[in-house]
Amino acid sequence: WRTAARHSAGMAPDPAALKNTSVVQVYAASTWGWRGYFAVHTWLIFKRAEDDTYTRYDVVGWRKPNVVQRNYGPPDGYWYGSAPQLLVDHRGPHVAQMIDAIETAIADYPYADTYKSYPGPNSNTFLAHIGRQVPALQLDLPANAIGKDYRPLYRPIGLSPSGTGIQASLLGLLGITLGWEEGLELNLLGLHFGLDLNRPALRLPFIGRFGMSDTTYSNKKDSQLLIRISTAERDQFLQVCEELDTTAAREIRLFIRRFIKKNKSSELA
């Protein structure tokens, strides 16, 4: 496993090209070795509009006692030889508030020093926790994300992993889930069987799903304004903004608002 591929799959958008855009993505890839026939490993990445790099979070069992890892690998890297699959892709101004909620959920994860590959808590338990806390993610973990249904014995009933339904589960070994994203799903010893009506498909162990793709996309963009100035002026403007600990986009928006307010007042006068 030490020599297994962990390089970027080239799936995440170039953060430099999306300098003024917030992004959240969720990935899944088959786990290492024979477990890969049964289960996937999931993780989350995000960037705020002002960031030029991604931040990645996932749970890694062999990093105990601190299993919640930040930037353990490339944002869209192969997981020890397994190519990632995109589950969620949100972009736009609405994502900034989502990132705040995600960071709060990460800080509140109750199993930050605990890991069990089966039945959990594991990496999929971590993503399910975030999904419950941030339903705006519209996260629908696949049926082979073993550990997503892990719940302690003292709290067997609660929200489904997407935060859009209800779930009853005993340690992730026996349970039932009903939700807008998940549809109807039964869990027997970590093997999940169900029917997704939101995006029609069968939810099955080993393969996850059979039917329509379930990748969630949202890309809410405001209108853009193209301004042509010299390269020297642009560079000077960006440098001054950096020295003032602000962004070019913010200062331009402030100027436009002030200009509109001033000239509207003049028209009324």
Coordinates of N, CA and C in Angstrom, one line a residue, residues 139-233:
L139 N -26.2 15.7 0.6 CA -25.3 14.5 0.6 C -26.1 13.2 0.7
D140 N -25.9 12.4 -0.4 CA -26.5 11.1 -0.4 C -25.4 10.1 -0.5
L141 N -24.9 9.6 0.7 CA -23.8 8.6 0.7 C -24.3 7.3 0.1
P142 N -23.5 6.6 -0.8 CA -23.9 5.4 -1.4 C -24.1 4.2 -0.4
A143 N -24.8 3.2 -0.9 CA -25.2 2.1 0.0 C -23.9 1.4 0.5
N144 N -22.8 1.4 -0.3 CA -21.6 0.8 0.2 C -20.7 1.7 1.0
A145 N -21.2 2.8 1.5 CA -20.5 3.6 2.4 C -20.7 3.1 3.8
I146 N -20.2 1.9 4.1 CA -20.4 1.2 5.4 C -19.9 2.1 6.5
G147 N -20.7 2.3 7.5 CA -20.4 3.1 8.6 C -21.2 4.4 8.7
K148 N -21.9 4.7 7.5 CA -22.7 5.9 7.5 C -23.9 5.8 8.4
D149 N -24.4 4.6 8.7 CA -25.5 4.5 9.6 C -25.2 4.2 11.0
Y150 N -23.9 4.3 11.4 CA -23.5 4.0 12.7 C -24.1 5.0 13.7
R151 N -24.8 4.5 14.7 CA -25.4 5.3 15.8 C -25.1 4.6 17.1
P152 N -24.8 5.3 18.1 CA -24.6 4.7 19.4 C -25.9 4.1 20.0
L153 N -25.8 3.1 20.9 CA -27.0 2.4 21.4 C -27.9 3.4 22.2
Y154 N -27.3 4.4 22.8 CA -28.2 5.3 23.5 C -28.9 6.3 22.7
R155 N -28.6 6.4 21.3 CA -29.3 7.3 20.4 C -29.6 6.6 19.1
P156 N -30.5 5.6 19.1 CA -30.7 4.8 17.9 C -31.6 5.5 16.9
I157 N -32.2 6.5 17.2 CA -33.2 7.2 16.3 C -32.7 8.6 16.1
G158 N -32.8 9.1 14.8 CA -32.4 10.5 14.5 C -32.5 10.8 13.0
L159 N -31.8 11.8 12.6 CA -31.9 12.2 11.2 C -31.1 11.2 10.4
S160 N -31.5 11.1 9.1 CA -30.8 10.3 8.2 C -29.4 11.0 7.8
P161 N -28.5 10.3 7.2 CA -27.2 11.0 6.9 C -27.3 12.2 6.0
S162 N -28.3 12.4 5.2 CA -28.5 13.6 4.4 C -29.1 14.7 5.2
G163 N -29.6 14.4 6.4 CA -30.3 15.4 7.1 C -31.7 15.7 6.6
T164 N -32.2 14.9 5.7 CA -33.5 15.2 5.0 C -34.6 14.1 5.4
G165 N -34.2 13.2 6.3 CA -35.2 12.1 6.6 C -34.9 11.6 8.0
I166 N -35.4 10.4 8.3 CA -35.3 9.8 9.6 C -34.7 8.5 9.5
Q167 N -34.0 8.1 10.6 CA -33.3 6.8 10.6 C -33.4 6.2 12.0
A168 N -33.5 4.8 11.9 CA -33.4 4.0 13.2 C -32.3 3.0 12.9
S169 N -31.3 3.0 13.8 CA -30.1 2.1 13.5 C -29.5 1.7 14.8
L170 N -29.1 0.4 14.9 CA -28.4 -0.2 16.1 C -27.0 -0.4 15.7
L171 N -26.1 0.6 16.1 CA -24.7 0.5 15.8 C -24.3 0.3 14.3
G172 N -25.2 0.7 13.5 CA -25.0 0.6 12.0 C -25.0 -0.9 11.5
L173 N -25.6 -1.8 12.4 CA -25.7 -3.2 12.0 C -27.1 -3.6 11.6
L174 N -28.1 -2.9 12.1 CA -29.4 -3.2 11.8 C -30.3 -1.9 11.8
G175 N -31.0 -1.6 10.7 CA -31.7 -0.4 10.7 C -32.5 -0.1 9.5
I176 N -33.2 1.0 9.5 CA -34.0 1.4 8.3 C -33.8 3.0 8.2
T177 N -33.8 3.4 7.0 CA -33.7 4.9 6.7 C -34.7 5.3 5.7
L178 N -35.3 6.4 5.9 CA -36.3 7.0 5.0 C -36.0 8.4 4.8
G179 N -35.7 8.9 3.6 CA -35.3 10.3 3.5 C -35.4 10.7 2.0
W180 N -35.5 12.0 1.8 CA -35.6 12.6 0.5 C -34.4 12.2 -0.4
E181 N -33.2 12.3 0.1 CA -32.1 11.9 -0.7 C -31.8 10.4 -0.7
E182 N -32.0 9.7 0.4 CA -31.7 8.3 0.5 C -32.8 7.4 -0.1
G183 N -34.1 7.9 -0.1 CA -35.2 7.0 -0.4 C -35.5 6.1 0.7
L184 N -35.8 4.8 0.4 CA -36.0 3.8 1.5 C -34.8 2.8 1.4
E185 N -34.2 2.6 2.6 CA -33.0 1.8 2.7 C -33.1 0.9 3.9
L186 N -32.8 -0.4 3.8 CA -32.7 -1.3 4.9 C -31.2 -1.7 5.1
N187 N -30.9 -1.9 6.3 CA -29.5 -2.2 6.7 C -29.5 -3.5 7.5
L188 N -28.8 -4.5 7.0 CA -28.6 -5.8 7.7 C -27.2 -6.1 7.8
L189 N -26.6 -6.0 8.9 CA -25.2 -6.3 9.2 C -24.3 -5.4 8.3
G190 N -24.7 -4.2 8.0 CA -23.9 -3.3 7.2 C -24.1 -3.4 5.7
L191 N -24.9 -4.4 5.3 CA -25.3 -4.5 3.9 C -26.6 -3.8 3.7
H192 N -26.6 -2.8 2.7 CA -27.7 -2.0 2.5 C -28.4 -2.3 1.2
F193 N -29.8 -2.3 1.4 CA -30.6 -2.6 0.2 C -31.7 -1.5 0.2
G194 N -32.0 -1.0 -0.9 CA -33.1 0.1 -0.9 C -33.5 0.5 -2.3
L195 N -34.3 1.5 -2.3 CA -34.8 2.1 -3.5 C -34.8 3.6 -3.4
D196 N -34.1 4.3 -4.4 CA -34.0 5.7 -4.4 C -35.0 6.2 -5.4
L197 N -36.0 7.0 -5.0 CA -37.0 7.5 -5.9 C -36.7 8.9 -6.3
N198 N -35.8 9.6 -5.6 CA -35.4 11.0 -6.0 C -34.8 11.0 -7.3
R199 N -33.7 10.2 -7.5 CA -33.1 9.9 -8.7 C -33.1 8.4 -8.9
P200 N -34.1 7.8 -9.6 CA -34.5 6.4 -9.6 C -33.3 5.5 -9.7
A201 N -33.1 4.6 -8.7 CA -32.0 3.6 -8.7 C -32.3 2.6 -7.6
L202 N -31.6 1.5 -7.7 CA -31.6 0.5 -6.7 C -30.4 0.8 -5.8
R203 N -30.5 0.7 -4.5 CA -29.4 0.9 -3.6 C -29.0 -0.5 -3.2
L204 N -27.7 -0.8 -3.5 CA -27.3 -2.2 -3.3 C -25.9 -2.3 -2.6
P205 N -25.7 -3.4 -1.9 CA -24.3 -3.6 -1.3 C -23.3 -3.8 -2.4
F206 N -22.1 -3.7 -2.1 CA -20.9 -3.9 -3.0 C -20.8 -2.8 -4.0
I207 N -21.8 -2.5 -4.8 CA -21.7 -1.6 -5.9 C -22.3 -0.2 -5.6
G208 N -23.0 -0.1 -4.5 CA -23.6 1.2 -4.1 C -24.9 1.5 -4.7
R209 N -25.0 1.6 -6.0 CA -26.3 1.9 -6.6 C -26.3 1.4 -8.0
F210 N -27.5 1.1 -8.5 CA -27.7 0.7 -9.9 C -28.9 1.5 -10.5
G211 N -28.6 2.5 -11.4 CA -29.6 3.3 -11.9 C -29.0 4.7 -12.3
M212 N -29.8 5.7 -12.1 CA -29.4 7.1 -12.5 C -28.3 7.6 -11.6
S213 N -27.4 8.4 -12.1 CA -26.4 9.0 -11.3 C -27.0 9.9 -10.2
D214 N -26.3 9.9 -9.1 CA -26.8 10.6 -7.9 C -25.9 11.8 -7.5
T215 N -25.0 12.2 -8.4 CA -24.1 13.3 -8.1 C -24.9 14.6 -8.0
T216 N -24.7 15.4 -6.9 CA -25.5 16.6 -6.7 C -24.6 17.8 -7.1
Y217 N -25.3 18.6 -8.0 CA -24.6 19.8 -8.5 C -25.4 21.1 -8.1
S218 N -24.7 22.2 -7.8 CA -25.4 23.5 -7.7 C -24.3 24.5 -8.1
N219 N -24.7 25.5 -8.9 CA -23.7 26.5 -9.3 C -24.5 27.8 -9.5
K220 N -24.6 28.5 -8.4 CA -25.4 29.8 -8.4 C -24.4 30.9 -8.6
K221 N -24.5 31.6 -9.8 CA -23.6 32.6 -10.1 C -24.4 34.0 -10.2
D222 N -23.8 35.0 -9.6 CA -24.3 36.4 -9.9 C -23.7 36.8 -11.2
S223 N -24.3 37.9 -11.7 CA -23.8 38.5 -13.0 C -22.4 39.0 -12.8
Q224 N -21.6 38.9 -13.9 CA -20.3 39.3 -13.9 C -20.1 40.6 -14.8
L225 N -19.1 41.4 -14.5 CA -18.8 42.7 -15.2 C -17.3 42.6 -15.6
L226 N -17.1 42.7 -16.9 CA -15.7 42.7 -17.5 C -15.2 44.1 -17.5
I227 N -14.0 44.3 -16.9 CA -13.4 45.6 -16.9 C -12.0 45.5 -17.6
R228 N -11.8 46.3 -18.6 CA -10.5 46.3 -19.3 C -9.6 47.4 -18.8
I229 N -8.5 47.1 -18.2 CA -7.5 48.0 -17.7 C -6.1 47.5 -18.1
S230 N -5.1 48.3 -17.9 CA -3.7 47.9 -18.3 C -3.3 46.9 -17.2
T231 N -2.3 46.1 -17.6 CA -1.7 45.1 -16.7 C -1.1 45.8 -15.5
A232 N -0.4 46.9 -15.8 CA 0.3 47.6 -14.6 C -0.7 48.1 -13.6
E233 N -1.9 48.7 -14.1 CA -2.9 49.1 -13.2 C -3.5 48.0 -12.4

